Amino acid sequence: LRVTFTPVHRRDKGTTGTIAVLEDVTEQEKLEQSRREFVANVSHELRTPLTTIRSYAEALDDGALDERQLADRFVSVIRNETERMIRLVTDLLHLSRFDSNQVPLRRRATSVPELLEEAADRFAFQTSQKGIRTEVYIDDAVGTVWLDRDGIDQVLDNLISNAIKYTLDGGVIVLSARKPETNALAISVRDSGIGIPKKDLGRIFDRFYRVDKARSRNMGGTGLGLSIAREIVRAHGGTITLESELNEGTTVTFTLPAPDIREGGEPA
Ligand code: ADP
């Protein structure tokens, strides 16, 4: 609560009283606080790869360049850190477009079975490298839905890449689609991975929030994947939830409004 006092003057009588204004500033303060936190996070996240790059470049300069094997390793660290920074800046750009409502959805009639099969295919190489099995289940009622294909592909990519990152070798990932009610579509990405502790579940969609910062970084994560997924789902008028059991696995489900498609491909 902010209180401002303004003295009231009258030319003939001098100060005659005071006006007190009470304002509720909690919302405003909260916004300001989260903006400050965000800027601090961004600066920190960008600084970390930059300092790594600088120190490896210095080491190369100081003689490592003459030892072939060492030089190769250092150059590959520099490349990885650069890639991560590019991903981070791309993610930030995405988020800032959402924040300023600059992302018009381009909805078109999209076959959901095709959507999920193709998403699974994009990750076939990564999953086979970790010996992870991928299963796809589509309920009979699920067919073609009106959605922004690029946006939902991005949601699926973020969720599936997390499922792979946080699942140990030999695990299983299940993609499924169903219609919880007539005009809705629910898509889930379930993994048999490491899971998330209960105490972290409340903040897991926050920008830059990670259960284990060091591990997420080593995996190439930016801490923005889930926040971006949530923005895209919200832009569709949908919701996204995450359930997890430590050491058992995680399920992320997003539900989209999905009116039936008419003959011509337009929603009914
Ligand atoms: P990151 O780039 O770090 O993966 P995300 O926003 O995608 O960022 O996820 C935030 C955090 O949530 C991750 O750092 C990780 O701790 C946790 N997380 C997300 N998905 C999973 C999952 N499928 N299994 C276990 N932990 C997960």
CSV table of C-alpha atoms and ligand atoms in Angstrom, one decimal:
chain,number,residue,atom,x,y,z
A,1,LEU,CA,0.0,0.0,0.0
A,2,ARG,CA,1.4,3.4,-0.9
A,3,VAL,CA,0.3,6.5,1.1
A,4,THR,CA,0.8,10.0,-0.2
A,5,PHE,CA,0.0,13.1,1.8
A,6,THR,CA,-0.7,16.4,0.1
A,7,PRO,CA,-1.2,19.5,2.2
A,8,VAL,CA,-4.1,21.7,1.3
A,9,HIS,CA,-3.5,25.4,1.2
A,10,ARG,CA,-5.8,28.3,1.1
A,11,ARG,CA,-4.4,31.7,0.2
A,12,ASP,CA,-6.3,33.4,3.1
A,13,LYS,CA,-6.0,30.8,5.8
A,14,GLY,CA,-2.7,29.0,5.1
A,15,THR,CA,-2.6,25.2,5.4
A,16,THR,CA,-6.0,23.9,6.3
A,17,GLY,CA,-5.6,20.2,6.0
A,18,THR,CA,-4.1,17.2,4.3
A,19,ILE,CA,-5.3,14.9,1.7
A,20,ALA,CA,-4.1,11.3,2.1
A,21,VAL,CA,-4.2,9.0,-1.0
A,22,LEU,CA,-4.0,5.3,-0.4
A,23,GLU,CA,-2.9,3.2,-3.5
A,24,ASP,CA,-2.6,-0.5,-3.8
A,25,VAL,CA,0.8,-1.0,-5.3
A,26,THR,CA,1.3,-4.7,-4.6
A,27,GLU,CA,0.5,-5.8,-8.2
A,28,GLN,CA,2.7,-3.1,-9.6
A,29,GLU,CA,5.5,-4.0,-7.3
A,30,LYS,CA,5.3,-7.6,-8.1
A,31,LEU,CA,5.5,-6.9,-11.8
A,32,GLU,CA,8.5,-4.6,-11.2
A,33,GLN,CA,10.1,-7.3,-9.0
A,34,SER,CA,9.7,-10.0,-11.6
A,35,ARG,CA,11.0,-7.7,-14.3
A,36,ARG,CA,14.1,-7.0,-12.3
A,37,GLU,CA,14.6,-10.8,-11.6
A,38,PHE,CA,14.2,-11.5,-15.3
A,39,VAL,CA,16.8,-9.0,-16.3
A,40,ALA,CA,19.2,-10.3,-13.7
A,41,ASN,CA,18.6,-13.8,-14.9
A,42,VAL,CA,19.2,-12.9,-18.5
A,43,SER,CA,22.4,-11.1,-17.7
A,44,HIS,CA,23.6,-14.1,-15.7
A,45,GLU,CA,22.7,-16.6,-18.3
A,46,LEU,CA,24.5,-14.7,-21.0
A,47,ARG,CA,27.5,-14.0,-18.9
A,48,THR,CA,28.1,-17.6,-18.0
A,49,PRO,CA,28.8,-18.9,-21.6
A,50,LEU,CA,30.7,-15.7,-22.4
A,51,THR,CA,33.2,-16.1,-19.5
A,52,THR,CA,33.7,-19.7,-20.5
A,53,ILE,CA,34.4,-18.8,-24.1
A,54,ARG,CA,36.8,-16.1,-23.0
A,55,SER,CA,38.8,-18.3,-20.7
A,56,TYR,CA,39.1,-21.1,-23.3
A,57,ALA,CA,40.1,-18.6,-26.0
A,58,GLU,CA,42.7,-17.2,-23.6
A,59,ALA,CA,44.0,-20.8,-22.9
A,60,LEU,CA,44.3,-21.3,-26.6
A,61,ASP,CA,46.2,-18.1,-26.9
A,62,ASP,CA,48.5,-19.1,-24.0
A,63,GLY,CA,49.8,-22.2,-25.7
A,64,ALA,CA,47.0,-24.7,-25.9
A,65,LEU,CA,46.8,-24.0,-29.6
A,66,ASP,CA,50.1,-25.9,-30.1
A,67,GLU,CA,48.8,-29.1,-28.6
A,68,ARG,CA,46.4,-30.5,-31.2
A,69,GLN,CA,44.2,-32.7,-28.9
A,70,LEU,CA,43.8,-30.0,-26.3
A,71,ALA,CA,43.1,-27.4,-28.9
A,72,ASP,CA,40.4,-29.6,-30.4
A,73,ARG,CA,38.7,-30.0,-27.1
A,74,PHE,CA,38.8,-26.3,-26.3
A,75,VAL,CA,37.5,-25.3,-29.7
A,76,SER,CA,34.6,-27.7,-29.2
A,77,VAL,CA,33.7,-26.2,-25.8
A,78,ILE,CA,33.7,-22.8,-27.4
A,79,ARG,CA,31.4,-24.0,-30.2
A,80,ASN,CA,29.0,-25.7,-27.8
A,81,GLU,CA,28.8,-22.6,-25.6
A,82,THR,CA,28.2,-20.4,-28.7
A,83,GLU,CA,25.4,-22.7,-29.8
A,84,ARG,CA,23.8,-22.5,-26.4
A,85,MET,CA,24.0,-18.7,-26.5
A,86,ILE,CA,22.4,-18.7,-29.9
A,87,ARG,CA,19.6,-20.9,-28.5
A,88,LEU,CA,19.2,-18.7,-25.5
A,89,VAL,CA,18.9,-15.5,-27.5
A,90,THR,CA,16.5,-17.1,-30.0
A,91,ASP,CA,14.3,-18.3,-27.0
A,92,LEU,CA,14.4,-14.8,-25.5
A,93,LEU,CA,13.4,-13.3,-28.8
A,94,HIS,CA,10.4,-15.7,-28.9
A,95,LEU,CA,9.3,-14.8,-25.4
A,96,SER,CA,9.6,-11.1,-26.1
A,97,ARG,CA,7.4,-11.5,-29.1
A,98,PHE,CA,4.8,-13.2,-27.0
A,99,ASP,CA,5.1,-10.5,-24.3
A,100,SER,CA,4.3,-7.8,-26.9
A,101,ASN,CA,1.6,-9.9,-28.5
A,102,GLN,CA,3.4,-10.0,-31.8
A,103,VAL,CA,2.8,-13.6,-32.6
A,104,PRO,CA,-0.2,-14.0,-34.9
A,105,LEU,CA,-1.3,-17.7,-34.9
A,106,ARG,CA,-1.5,-19.2,-38.4
A,107,ARG,CA,-4.1,-21.9,-37.8
A,108,ARG,CA,-4.7,-24.5,-40.4
A,109,ALA,CA,-6.3,-27.9,-40.5
A,110,THR,CA,-3.8,-30.3,-39.1
A,111,SER,CA,-3.9,-34.1,-38.8
A,112,VAL,CA,-3.0,-34.9,-35.2
A,113,PRO,CA,-1.8,-38.5,-35.9
A,114,GLU,CA,0.6,-37.0,-38.5
A,115,LEU,CA,1.6,-34.2,-36.1
A,116,LEU,CA,2.7,-36.7,-33.4
A,117,GLU,CA,4.2,-39.3,-35.8
A,118,GLU,CA,6.4,-36.6,-37.4
A,119,ALA,CA,7.4,-35.2,-34.0
A,120,ALA,CA,8.5,-38.7,-32.9
A,121,ASP,CA,10.4,-39.1,-36.2
A,122,ARG,CA,12.3,-35.8,-35.6
A,123,PHE,CA,13.8,-37.3,-32.4
A,124,ALA,CA,14.3,-40.8,-33.7
A,125,PHE,CA,18.1,-40.4,-33.9
A,126,GLN,CA,18.4,-38.9,-30.4
A,127,THR,CA,16.2,-41.6,-28.8
A,128,SER,CA,17.9,-44.4,-30.5
A,129,GLN,CA,21.3,-43.1,-29.3
A,130,LYS,CA,20.0,-43.3,-25.7
A,131,GLY,CA,18.2,-46.6,-26.3
A,132,ILE,CA,14.9,-44.9,-25.5
A,133,ARG,CA,11.7,-46.5,-26.9
A,134,THR,CA,9.1,-44.1,-28.2
A,135,GLU,CA,5.4,-45.0,-28.4
A,136,VAL,CA,2.6,-43.1,-30.0
A,137,TYR,CA,-1.1,-43.6,-29.0
A,138,ILE,CA,-4.0,-41.8,-30.7
A,139,ASP,CA,-7.6,-42.2,-29.7
A,140,ASP,CA,-10.0,-43.1,-32.5
A,141,ALA,CA,-11.9,-39.9,-32.0
A,142,VAL,CA,-8.9,-37.7,-32.7
A,143,GLY,CA,-8.5,-36.6,-36.3
A,144,THR,CA,-7.9,-33.2,-37.8
A,145,VAL,CA,-7.7,-30.1,-35.7
A,146,TRP,CA,-7.5,-26.4,-36.4
A,147,LEU,CA,-4.1,-25.2,-35.0
A,148,ASP,CA,-0.9,-23.3,-35.6
A,149,ARG,CA,1.3,-26.2,-36.8
A,150,ASP,CA,4.7,-24.4,-36.3
A,151,GLY,CA,3.7,-23.3,-32.8
A,152,ILE,CA,2.5,-26.8,-31.7
A,153,ASP,CA,5.6,-28.4,-33.3
A,154,GLN,CA,7.6,-26.1,-31.1
A,155,VAL,CA,5.7,-27.1,-28.0
A,156,LEU,CA,6.1,-30.8,-28.9
A,157,ASP,CA,9.8,-30.3,-29.6
A,158,ASN,CA,10.4,-28.6,-26.2
A,159,LEU,CA,8.5,-31.3,-24.3
A,160,ILE,CA,10.1,-34.2,-26.2
A,161,SER,CA,13.6,-32.8,-25.9
A,162,ASN,CA,13.0,-32.5,-22.1
A,163,ALA,CA,11.7,-36.0,-21.9
A,164,ILE,CA,14.9,-37.2,-23.6
A,165,LYS,CA,17.2,-35.0,-21.6
A,166,TYR,CA,15.7,-36.1,-18.3
A,167,THR,CA,15.3,-39.8,-19.0
A,168,LEU,CA,18.0,-42.3,-18.4
A,169,ASP,CA,19.2,-44.7,-21.2
A,170,GLY,CA,16.8,-47.5,-21.9
A,171,GLY,CA,13.7,-45.5,-20.8
A,172,VAL,CA,10.4,-45.0,-22.6
A,173,ILE,CA,8.6,-41.9,-23.9
A,174,VAL,CA,4.9,-42.0,-24.8
A,175,LEU,CA,3.2,-39.5,-27.0
A,176,SER,CA,-0.6,-39.6,-26.8
A,177,ALA,CA,-3.6,-37.7,-28.0
A,178,ARG,CA,-7.3,-37.9,-26.9
A,179,LYS,CA,-10.4,-35.9,-26.8
A,180,PRO,CA,-11.3,-35.3,-23.2
A,181,GLU,CA,-14.6,-33.6,-24.4
A,182,THR,CA,-16.1,-32.9,-27.8
A,183,ASN,CA,-14.5,-29.6,-28.6
A,184,ALA,CA,-11.1,-30.2,-27.0
A,185,LEU,CA,-7.9,-32.0,-27.8
A,186,ALA,CA,-5.4,-33.2,-25.1
A,187,ILE,CA,-1.8,-34.1,-26.1
A,188,SER,CA,0.5,-35.7,-23.5
A,189,VAL,CA,4.2,-36.4,-23.5
A,190,ARG,CA,5.1,-38.9,-20.8
A,191,ASP,CA,8.5,-40.2,-19.9
A,192,SER,CA,9.9,-42.8,-17.5
A,193,GLY,CA,12.7,-40.3,-16.4
A,194,ILE,CA,14.2,-38.9,-13.3
A,195,GLY,CA,11.1,-36.9,-12.3
A,196,ILE,CA,10.8,-33.6,-10.5
A,197,PRO,CA,10.8,-33.1,-6.7
A,198,LYS,CA,7.4,-31.9,-5.3
A,199,LYS,CA,8.8,-28.7,-4.0
A,200,ASP,CA,9.8,-27.6,-7.5
A,201,LEU,CA,6.6,-28.3,-9.3
A,202,GLY,CA,5.0,-24.9,-8.5
A,203,ARG,CA,7.7,-23.0,-10.3
A,204,ILE,CA,8.6,-25.3,-13.1
A,205,PHE,CA,7.0,-23.1,-15.8
A,206,ASP,CA,8.8,-19.9,-14.6
A,207,ARG,CA,11.4,-18.5,-16.9
A,208,PHE,CA,14.8,-19.8,-16.1
A,209,TYR,CA,13.6,-22.0,-13.3
A,210,ARG,CA,15.4,-25.4,-13.2
A,211,VAL,CA,15.6,-28.1,-10.7
A,212,ASP,CA,19.3,-28.5,-11.2
A,213,LYS,CA,20.9,-25.5,-13.0
A,214,ALA,CA,24.3,-27.2,-13.6
A,215,ARG,CA,22.7,-30.3,-15.1
A,216,SER,CA,20.3,-28.4,-17.2
A,217,ARG,CA,23.2,-26.3,-18.6
A,218,ASN,CA,25.3,-29.4,-19.3
A,219,MET,CA,22.4,-30.8,-21.2
A,220,GLY,CA,22.4,-27.6,-23.3
A,221,GLY,CA,19.2,-26.3,-21.7
A,222,THR,CA,18.2,-22.7,-21.4
A,223,GLY,CA,15.6,-22.9,-18.7
A,224,LEU,CA,13.0,-21.4,-21.1
A,225,GLY,CA,11.6,-24.4,-22.9
A,226,LEU,CA,8.6,-24.9,-20.7
A,227,SER,CA,7.8,-21.1,-20.4
A,228,ILE,CA,7.8,-20.9,-24.2
A,229,ALA,CA,5.6,-24.0,-24.5
A,230,ARG,CA,3.1,-22.4,-22.1
A,231,GLU,CA,3.0,-19.2,-24.0
A,232,ILE,CA,2.2,-21.0,-27.3
A,233,VAL,CA,-0.5,-23.1,-25.6
A,234,ARG,CA,-2.0,-20.0,-24.0
A,235,ALA,CA,-2.0,-18.2,-27.3
A,236,HIS,CA,-4.2,-21.1,-28.6
A,237,GLY,CA,-6.6,-20.5,-25.7
A,238,GLY,CA,-5.4,-23.8,-24.1
A,239,THR,CA,-3.8,-24.9,-20.8
A,240,ILE,CA,-0.7,-26.9,-19.9
A,241,THR,CA,-0.1,-29.0,-16.8
A,242,LEU,CA,2.8,-31.1,-15.5
A,243,GLU,CA,2.6,-34.1,-13.2
A,244,SER,CA,5.7,-35.8,-11.9
A,245,GLU,CA,6.9,-38.5,-9.5
A,246,LEU,CA,10.5,-38.4,-8.5
A,247,ASN,CA,12.5,-41.3,-10.1
A,248,GLU,CA,9.4,-42.5,-11.9
A,249,GLY,CA,8.7,-40.0,-14.6
A,250,THR,CA,7.0,-36.9,-15.8
A,251,THR,CA,3.8,-36.3,-17.8
A,252,VAL,CA,3.2,-32.9,-19.5
A,253,THR,CA,-0.3,-32.5,-20.9
A,254,PHE,CA,-1.6,-29.6,-22.9
A,255,THR,CA,-5.3,-29.2,-23.8
A,256,LEU,CA,-6.4,-27.1,-26.8
A,257,PRO,CA,-9.9,-25.9,-27.8
A,258,ALA,CA,-10.5,-28.0,-30.9
A,259,PRO,CA,-13.8,-27.3,-32.7
A,260,ASP,CA,-14.8,-29.8,-35.3
A,261,ILE,CA,-13.5,-29.2,-38.8
A,262,ARG,CA,-16.1,-28.7,-41.6
A,263,GLU,CA,-15.8,-30.0,-45.1
A,264,GLY,CA,-13.9,-27.0,-46.5
A,265,GLY,CA,-11.2,-27.3,-43.8
A,266,GLU,CA,-12.6,-24.3,-41.8
A,267,PRO,CA,-13.6,-24.9,-38.1
A,268,ALA,CA,-17.4,-25.3,-37.7
B,1,ADP,P1,15.6,-26.6,-19.6
B,1,ADP,O1,16.2,-25.9,-20.8
B,1,ADP,O2,16.5,-26.4,-18.4
B,1,ADP,O3,15.3,-28.0,-19.9
B,1,ADP,P2,12.8,-26.1,-19.3
B,1,ADP,O4,12.0,-24.8,-19.1
B,1,ADP,O5,12.4,-26.9,-20.5
B,1,ADP,O6,14.3,-25.7,-19.3
B,1,ADP,O7,12.5,-27.0,-18.0
B,1,ADP,C1,12.7,-26.4,-16.8
B,1,ADP,C2,13.2,-27.5,-15.8
B,1,ADP,O8,12.2,-28.4,-15.5
B,1,ADP,C3,14.4,-28.3,-16.3
B,1,ADP,O9,15.6,-27.7,-16.0
B,1,ADP,C4,14.3,-29.6,-15.5
B,1,ADP,O10,14.8,-29.4,-14.2
B,1,ADP,C5,12.8,-29.7,-15.3
B,1,ADP,N1,12.1,-30.6,-16.3
B,1,ADP,C6,11.5,-30.3,-17.4
B,1,ADP,N2,11.0,-31.3,-18.1
B,1,ADP,C7,11.4,-32.4,-17.4
B,1,ADP,C8,11.2,-33.8,-17.5
B,1,ADP,N3,10.5,-34.4,-18.5
B,1,ADP,N4,11.7,-34.6,-16.5
B,1,ADP,C9,12.4,-34.1,-15.4
B,1,ADP,N5,12.6,-32.8,-15.3
B,1,ADP,C10,12.1,-31.9,-16.2
